[in-house]
Amino acid sequence: MAMEINLGKLAFDIDFHPSDNLVAAGLITGHLHLYRFSVDSEPVRLLEVNAHSESCRAARFINGGRAVLTGSPDCSILATDVETGATIARLDNAHEAAVNRLINLTESTVASGDDDGCIKVWDTRERSCCNTFDVHEDYISDMTFASDAMKLLATSGDGTLSVCNLRRNKVQVQSEFSEDELLSVVIMKNGRKVVCGSQTGVLLLYSWGCFKDCSDRFVDLSPNSIDTMLKLDEDRIITGSENGIINLVGILPNRILQPIAEHSEYPVECLAFSHDRKFLGSIAHDQMLKLWDLDNILQGSGNLQRNRDGARDSDDDDDDDEMDVDTDSSKFNKGTKTKRKLGNNEHALGSSNDFFADL
């Protein structure tokens, strides 16, 4: 059984502290919750912060876990002190559309994605937005980072995968449009494969360096959308689907290894590992945050490899893949993701470079 935390409201994102047994959750109410957990006792809520005027869609620990960054449809990004809950800095004009996604890149950079398909990279040392990529035509659903190659990969509701080269500050390649929305992305096989989860439950596999079209499709999870994925090791991923099932899936060969957890038919919104990878955290539309003992739920699925996400070698610049982004591509229907439907009162704001002044 999992440790359970009743959040009381729908949660859109969770993130674990990089070195402590703390987990943060962003709620539809705009609140940020912080909990301490342990094997021997019930989880305890340490903080409840009214972070945003609209829903809190994204949450990430930054600065070695000293702060939590959150993003919202109110277009703001907020940095909150983990110890006190005090506001460190707030950028009320981070994006011109709802902020949907946040990820850490390096020790001093983070990336944010919005509902209009815009990705921004923020440099905490220079205290400014250092790059903007207007590559997608619909919301940014997920992002991942190949650190050695300095490539930022993003999926979108427009049905495409993009690769942004942060060394050259340019969009390197964008895939052909797929038939449905892409919702999640991970890098596998020591950087040789990229796996995308889709609205129809099909996994699309791309070979690194050949991003125009997928090289393989795995349909066994269909028709349930694959809203979130985690890389367990180079050969296995953990998927969360709209039917509430959390599956362990093998990649090349592609197969469902086993269901490992569930949220009683409630759509799974997010998955994350604790810092020591002892726990798998999951949130779903049942308003519960569940902490699963990873070794227990993986029993019978082979030896657990606790290695971190692989990254592409820096000498692979993939010049052959560079292409111009087709800005005239036809518009696609807006996605059906809950993050985008609930509490979404978007408005445009100006720009500012002073957000990280106090970080």
Short mmCIF file of C-alpha atoms in Angstrom, two decimals:
data_model
loop_
_atom_site.label_atom_id
_atom_site.label_comp_id
_atom_site.label_asym_id
_atom_site.label_seq_id
_atom_site.Cartn_x
_atom_site.Cartn_y
_atom_site.Cartn_z
CA MET A 1 0.00 0.00 0.00
CA ALA A 2 1.04 3.56 -0.60
CA MET A 3 1.29 6.42 1.82
CA GLU A 4 -1.62 8.70 0.98
CA ILE A 5 -2.02 12.45 1.33
CA ASN A 6 -5.50 13.85 0.84
CA LEU A 7 -4.82 17.21 -0.82
CA GLY A 8 -8.47 18.22 -0.66
CA LYS A 9 -8.34 19.68 -4.17
CA LEU A 10 -7.19 18.61 -7.61
CA ALA A 11 -3.41 18.78 -8.02
CA PHE A 12 -1.70 19.51 -11.32
CA ASP A 13 1.97 18.95 -10.49
CA ILE A 14 4.30 17.51 -7.87
CA ASP A 15 8.05 17.67 -7.37
CA PHE A 16 10.42 16.14 -4.82
CA HIS A 17 13.19 17.99 -3.01
CA PRO A 18 16.61 17.10 -4.52
CA SER A 19 18.12 15.91 -1.23
CA ASP A 20 15.43 15.73 1.49
CA ASN A 21 12.16 13.86 2.07
CA LEU A 22 9.97 16.76 0.98
CA VAL A 23 7.35 16.87 -1.76
CA ALA A 24 5.62 19.95 -3.20
CA ALA A 25 2.19 19.95 -4.84
CA GLY A 26 0.55 22.67 -6.94
CA LEU A 27 -3.26 22.78 -6.68
CA ILE A 28 -6.10 24.01 -8.85
CA THR A 29 -6.88 26.61 -6.17
CA GLY A 30 -3.52 28.31 -6.77
CA HIS A 31 -2.11 26.98 -3.51
CA LEU A 32 1.30 25.38 -3.06
CA HIS A 33 1.53 22.60 -0.46
CA LEU A 34 4.77 21.24 1.01
CA TYR A 35 4.89 17.92 2.88
CA ARG A 36 7.53 16.01 4.80
CA PHE A 37 7.32 12.23 4.58
CA SER A 38 9.16 9.24 6.07
CA VAL A 39 8.81 5.49 6.16
CA ASP A 40 7.97 5.45 9.86
CA SER A 41 5.33 8.15 10.18
CA GLU A 42 2.43 9.83 8.45
CA PRO A 43 3.26 12.69 6.05
CA VAL A 44 3.08 16.14 7.60
CA ARG A 45 2.15 19.34 5.79
CA LEU A 46 4.79 21.99 6.44
CA LEU A 47 3.54 24.80 4.25
CA GLU A 48 0.37 25.99 2.53
CA VAL A 49 1.04 29.05 0.38
CA ASN A 50 -1.55 30.99 -1.61
CA ALA A 51 0.84 31.28 -4.52
CA HIS A 52 -1.36 32.30 -7.47
CA SER A 53 -4.67 33.96 -8.23
CA GLU A 54 -5.48 31.07 -10.57
CA SER A 55 -4.48 27.40 -10.61
CA CYS A 56 -0.92 26.32 -9.85
CA ARG A 57 -0.10 24.18 -12.87
CA ALA A 58 3.65 23.66 -12.40
CA ALA A 59 5.99 23.29 -9.41
CA ARG A 60 9.75 22.70 -9.31
CA PHE A 61 12.40 22.88 -6.58
CA ILE A 62 15.28 25.17 -7.55
CA ASN A 63 18.48 26.50 -5.93
CA GLY A 64 19.37 23.13 -4.42
CA GLY A 65 15.92 22.83 -2.90
CA ARG A 66 15.96 26.16 -1.09
CA ALA A 67 13.05 27.48 -3.16
CA VAL A 68 10.05 26.20 -5.10
CA LEU A 69 9.19 27.74 -8.46
CA THR A 70 5.54 27.69 -9.53
CA GLY A 71 3.70 28.70 -12.70
CA SER A 72 0.07 29.56 -13.35
CA PRO A 73 -2.57 30.55 -15.93
CA ASP A 74 -2.37 34.01 -14.33
CA CYS A 75 0.88 34.22 -16.39
CA SER A 76 3.06 34.57 -13.31
CA ILE A 77 6.04 32.60 -12.03
CA LEU A 78 6.66 32.66 -8.29
CA ALA A 79 9.67 31.64 -6.19
CA THR A 80 8.78 30.58 -2.64
CA ASP A 81 11.20 30.02 0.24
CA VAL A 82 11.00 26.39 1.39
CA GLU A 83 11.85 27.16 5.03
CA THR A 84 9.48 30.08 5.62
CA GLY A 85 6.93 30.05 2.82
CA ALA A 86 7.79 33.67 2.10
CA THR A 87 7.83 35.02 -1.44
CA ILE A 88 11.39 35.36 -2.70
CA ALA A 89 10.44 36.85 -6.04
CA ARG A 90 7.42 37.06 -8.32
CA LEU A 91 7.29 37.71 -12.04
CA ASP A 92 3.76 38.76 -12.92
CA ASN A 93 4.53 38.98 -16.64
CA ALA A 94 6.53 35.82 -17.26
CA HIS A 95 4.51 34.76 -20.33
CA GLU A 96 1.76 36.20 -22.45
CA ALA A 97 -0.29 33.01 -21.97
CA ALA A 98 -0.93 30.52 -19.18
CA VAL A 99 2.26 28.94 -17.81
CA ASN A 100 1.78 25.20 -18.12
CA ARG A 101 5.18 23.60 -17.52
CA LEU A 102 8.45 24.18 -15.63
CA ILE A 103 11.66 22.12 -15.67
CA ASN A 104 15.19 22.52 -14.36
CA LEU A 105 17.95 22.65 -16.96
CA THR A 106 21.25 23.47 -15.24
CA GLU A 107 22.07 24.77 -11.78
CA SER A 108 21.37 28.28 -12.98
CA THR A 109 18.73 27.86 -15.68
CA VAL A 110 15.11 26.75 -15.85
CA ALA A 111 12.65 26.51 -18.73
CA SER A 112 8.96 27.39 -18.79
CA GLY A 113 6.31 26.56 -21.38
CA ASP A 114 2.91 28.14 -21.97
CA ASP A 115 -0.47 27.48 -23.58
CA ASP A 116 0.45 29.27 -26.81
CA GLY A 117 3.44 27.00 -27.46
CA CYS A 118 6.11 29.45 -26.28
CA ILE A 119 9.16 28.18 -24.36
CA LYS A 120 11.34 30.53 -22.32
CA VAL A 121 14.73 29.83 -20.76
CA TRP A 122 15.56 31.79 -17.61
CA ASP A 123 19.11 32.43 -16.38
CA THR A 124 19.10 32.86 -12.61
CA ARG A 125 22.62 34.36 -12.56
CA GLU A 126 21.88 36.98 -15.20
CA ARG A 127 18.45 37.42 -13.61
CA SER A 128 16.64 37.46 -16.91
CA CYS A 129 14.95 35.53 -19.69
CA CYS A 130 17.88 34.50 -21.87
CA ASN A 131 15.95 32.89 -24.72
CA THR A 132 12.48 32.50 -26.20
CA PHE A 133 11.42 29.76 -28.62
CA ASP A 134 8.11 30.28 -30.43
CA VAL A 135 8.06 26.87 -32.06
CA HIS A 136 4.68 25.33 -31.25
CA GLU A 137 1.13 26.25 -32.19
CA ASP A 138 -0.55 24.84 -29.08
CA TYR A 139 0.20 24.29 -25.41
CA ILE A 140 3.52 22.90 -24.17
CA SER A 141 2.59 19.59 -22.56
CA ASP A 142 6.00 18.35 -21.43
CA MET A 143 9.72 19.07 -21.67
CA THR A 144 12.93 17.13 -21.04
CA PHE A 145 16.59 18.09 -21.24
CA ALA A 146 19.60 16.33 -22.76
CA SER A 147 22.22 18.01 -20.60
CA ASP A 148 25.40 16.85 -22.37
CA ALA A 149 24.08 17.97 -25.74
CA MET A 150 22.37 21.09 -24.33
CA LYS A 151 19.19 20.20 -26.20
CA LEU A 152 15.72 20.98 -24.85
CA LEU A 153 12.97 18.67 -26.13
CA ALA A 154 9.31 19.63 -25.90
CA THR A 155 5.96 18.06 -26.79
CA SER A 156 2.85 20.01 -27.62
CA GLY A 157 -0.87 19.79 -28.13
CA ASP A 158 -0.21 20.60 -31.77
CA GLY A 159 1.03 17.02 -32.20
CA THR A 160 4.72 17.76 -32.68
CA LEU A 161 8.03 17.22 -30.91
CA SER A 162 10.62 20.01 -31.01
CA VAL A 163 14.34 20.10 -30.29
CA CYS A 164 15.83 23.44 -29.22
CA ASN A 165 19.61 23.79 -29.34
CA LEU A 166 20.56 25.91 -26.33
CA ARG A 167 24.18 26.29 -27.44
CA ARG A 168 23.10 27.91 -30.69
CA ASN A 169 19.93 29.50 -29.33
CA LYS A 170 17.82 28.15 -32.16
CA VAL A 171 15.10 25.62 -32.89
CA GLN A 172 17.05 22.77 -34.41
CA VAL A 173 14.19 20.59 -35.62
CA GLN A 174 10.46 20.06 -35.33
CA SER A 175 8.79 16.75 -36.11
CA GLU A 176 6.02 16.23 -38.61
CA PHE A 177 2.55 16.67 -37.16
CA SER A 178 1.17 13.48 -35.62
CA GLU A 179 -2.49 12.63 -35.62
CA ASP A 180 -3.08 13.52 -31.98
CA GLU A 181 -1.74 15.60 -29.13
CA LEU A 182 1.65 14.68 -27.64
CA LEU A 183 1.48 14.83 -23.85
CA SER A 184 4.74 13.48 -22.43
CA VAL A 185 8.36 12.85 -23.41
CA VAL A 186 11.41 10.96 -22.10
CA ILE A 187 14.89 10.19 -23.48
CA MET A 188 15.82 6.49 -23.48
CA LYS A 189 18.51 4.01 -24.57
CA ASN A 190 21.44 6.21 -23.49
CA GLY A 191 20.19 9.08 -25.59
CA ARG A 192 19.49 7.10 -28.74
CA LYS A 193 15.70 7.09 -28.49
CA VAL A 194 13.02 9.63 -27.57
CA VAL A 195 9.62 8.34 -26.46
CA CYS A 196 6.46 10.48 -26.60
CA GLY A 197 3.10 9.65 -25.03
CA SER A 198 -0.04 10.73 -26.85
CA GLN A 199 -3.70 11.55 -26.33
CA THR A 200 -4.79 8.26 -27.95
CA GLY A 201 -2.44 6.16 -25.82
CA VAL A 202 0.05 5.44 -28.59
CA LEU A 203 3.75 5.68 -27.71
CA LEU A 204 5.77 7.30 -30.51
CA LEU A 205 9.48 6.41 -30.67
CA TYR A 206 11.96 8.72 -32.40
CA SER A 207 15.59 7.90 -33.16
CA TRP A 208 18.01 10.63 -32.06
CA GLY A 209 19.00 12.57 -35.14
CA CYS A 210 15.86 11.54 -37.03
CA PHE A 211 13.13 13.65 -35.48
CA LYS A 212 11.08 14.36 -38.59
CA ASP A 213 9.03 11.18 -38.22
CA CYS A 214 8.75 8.48 -35.57
CA SER A 215 10.62 5.22 -36.12
CA ASP A 216 8.22 3.03 -34.15
CA ARG A 217 4.74 3.07 -32.60
CA PHE A 218 3.57 1.09 -29.57
CA VAL A 219 -0.22 0.83 -29.34
CA ASP A 220 -0.85 -1.57 -26.44
CA LEU A 221 -1.72 1.22 -23.97
CA SER A 222 -4.35 2.69 -26.31
CA PRO A 223 -7.01 4.09 -26.09
CA ASN A 224 -6.12 5.60 -22.69
CA SER A 225 -4.08 8.79 -22.99
CA ILE A 226 -0.54 8.71 -21.62
CA ASP A 227 -0.49 11.94 -19.65
CA THR A 228 2.79 11.43 -17.82
CA MET A 229 5.92 9.26 -18.05
CA LEU A 230 9.05 8.66 -15.99
CA LYS A 231 12.21 6.93 -17.10
CA LEU A 232 13.06 4.12 -14.68
CA ASP A 233 16.20 3.03 -16.53
CA GLU A 234 17.43 2.94 -20.13
CA ASP A 235 15.03 0.12 -21.05
CA ARG A 236 11.90 0.82 -18.97
CA ILE A 237 9.49 3.65 -18.39
CA ILE A 238 6.64 4.19 -15.94
CA THR A 239 3.46 5.58 -17.54
CA GLY A 240 0.40 7.22 -16.01
CA SER A 241 -2.83 7.03 -17.98
CA GLU A 242 -6.33 8.46 -17.89
CA ASN A 243 -7.76 5.12 -16.69
CA GLY A 244 -5.84 5.50 -13.41
CA ILE A 245 -3.38 2.71 -14.14
CA ILE A 246 0.37 3.19 -13.64
CA ASN A 247 2.21 0.75 -15.89
CA LEU A 248 5.78 -0.44 -16.20
CA VAL A 249 6.58 -0.52 -19.93
CA GLY A 250 9.61 -1.95 -21.71
CA ILE A 251 11.07 -0.06 -24.67
CA LEU A 252 12.66 -1.94 -27.59
CA PRO A 253 11.38 -4.55 -27.25
CA ASN A 254 8.12 -2.68 -26.64
CA ARG A 255 5.83 -4.41 -24.16
CA ILE A 256 3.75 -3.75 -21.07
CA LEU A 257 5.73 -5.47 -18.33
CA GLN A 258 3.08 -5.10 -15.63
CA PRO A 259 0.64 -2.68 -14.00
CA ILE A 260 2.34 -1.52 -10.80
CA ALA A 261 -0.12 0.92 -9.18
CA GLU A 262 -3.45 2.64 -9.69
CA HIS A 263 -5.67 5.54 -8.67
CA SER A 264 -9.03 3.69 -8.90
CA GLU A 265 -9.88 4.76 -12.45
CA TYR A 266 -9.06 8.43 -11.83
CA PRO A 267 -6.79 9.98 -14.50
CA VAL A 268 -3.15 10.14 -13.41
CA GLU A 269 -1.85 13.71 -13.75
CA CYS A 270 1.81 13.46 -12.73
CA LEU A 271 4.54 11.03 -11.63
CA ALA A 272 7.83 11.83 -9.89
CA PHE A 273 10.67 10.06 -8.06
CA SER A 274 11.88 10.97 -4.59
CA HIS A 275 15.50 12.13 -4.39
CA ASP A 276 16.76 8.67 -3.39
CA ARG A 277 14.34 6.91 -5.77
CA LYS A 278 12.85 4.94 -2.89
CA PHE A 279 9.40 6.40 -3.58
CA LEU A 280 7.29 6.97 -6.66
CA GLY A 281 4.92 9.89 -6.19
CA SER A 282 1.67 10.10 -8.13
CA ILE A 283 -1.27 12.48 -8.27
CA ALA A 284 -4.61 11.94 -9.97
CA HIS A 285 -8.06 13.43 -10.22
CA ASP A 286 -9.04 11.69 -6.96
CA GLN A 287 -7.24 14.59 -5.18
CA MET A 288 -4.82 12.14 -3.60
CA LEU A 289 -1.03 12.27 -3.56
CA LYS A 290 0.26 8.72 -3.23
CA LEU A 291 3.80 7.72 -2.28
CA TRP A 292 4.58 4.20 -3.47
CA ASP A 293 7.51 2.14 -2.20
CA LEU A 294 9.31 1.70 -5.51
CA ASP A 295 11.01 -1.59 -4.69
CA ASN A 296 7.75 -3.13 -3.51
CA ILE A 297 5.70 -2.19 -6.56
CA LEU A 298 8.48 -3.32 -8.90
CA GLN A 299 8.88 -6.78 -7.36
CA GLY A 300 8.91 -9.39 -10.07
CA SER A 301 9.86 -6.94 -12.80
CA GLY A 302 13.62 -7.51 -12.66
CA ASN A 303 16.42 -5.69 -10.94
CA LEU A 304 15.85 -2.01 -10.39
CA GLN A 305 18.52 0.19 -11.89
CA ARG A 306 18.68 3.43 -9.99
CA ASN A 307 20.55 5.37 -12.63
CA ARG A 308 19.56 8.87 -13.59
CA ASP A 309 18.28 10.01 -16.97
CA GLY A 310 20.85 9.58 -19.72
CA ALA A 311 21.88 12.49 -21.89
CA ARG A 312 23.20 12.75 -25.40
CA ASP A 313 26.93 13.16 -25.99
CA SER A 314 27.95 16.75 -26.61
CA ASP A 315 29.80 15.96 -29.83
CA ASP A 316 26.56 14.97 -31.56
CA ASP A 317 25.32 18.27 -32.89
CA ASP A 318 22.90 16.71 -35.38
CA ASP A 319 23.42 19.41 -37.99
CA ASP A 320 21.60 17.24 -40.52
CA ASP A 321 18.35 17.76 -38.66
CA GLU A 322 18.20 21.51 -38.82
CA MET A 323 15.12 22.84 -40.49
CA ASP A 324 13.04 25.96 -40.69
CA VAL A 325 9.91 26.01 -38.58
CA ASP A 326 6.82 26.21 -40.76
CA THR A 327 4.94 29.13 -39.28
CA ASP A 328 2.14 28.71 -41.82
CA SER A 329 1.13 25.25 -40.67
CA SER A 330 -2.59 24.86 -40.15
CA LYS A 331 -3.93 25.43 -36.67
CA PHE A 332 -4.99 22.42 -34.69
CA ASN A 333 -7.85 22.05 -32.27
CA LYS A 334 -7.05 23.00 -28.71
CA GLY A 335 -6.23 20.14 -26.36
CA THR A 336 -8.45 18.55 -23.77
CA LYS A 337 -5.96 18.39 -20.93
CA THR A 338 -7.48 19.28 -17.57
CA LYS A 339 -4.70 21.76 -16.83
CA ARG A 340 -5.86 23.86 -19.74
CA LYS A 341 -9.60 23.59 -19.14
CA LEU A 342 -9.82 24.46 -15.45
CA GLY A 343 -9.14 27.86 -13.96
CA ASN A 344 -7.82 29.27 -17.20
CA ASN A 345 -8.37 33.00 -17.41
CA GLU A 346 -5.51 34.05 -19.64
CA HIS A 347 -4.32 37.60 -20.12
CA ALA A 348 -1.29 39.19 -21.74
CA LEU A 349 1.26 41.11 -19.71
CA GLY A 350 4.45 42.98 -20.40
CA SER A 351 8.00 41.77 -19.92
CA SER A 352 10.43 42.00 -17.05
CA ASN A 353 14.01 40.91 -16.38
CA ASP A 354 14.04 41.41 -12.62
CA PHE A 355 12.47 38.14 -11.48
CA PHE A 356 15.62 36.44 -10.22
CA ALA A 357 17.10 39.50 -8.54
CA ASP A 358 16.79 37.95 -5.10
CA LEU A 359 17.43 34.29 -5.92
#
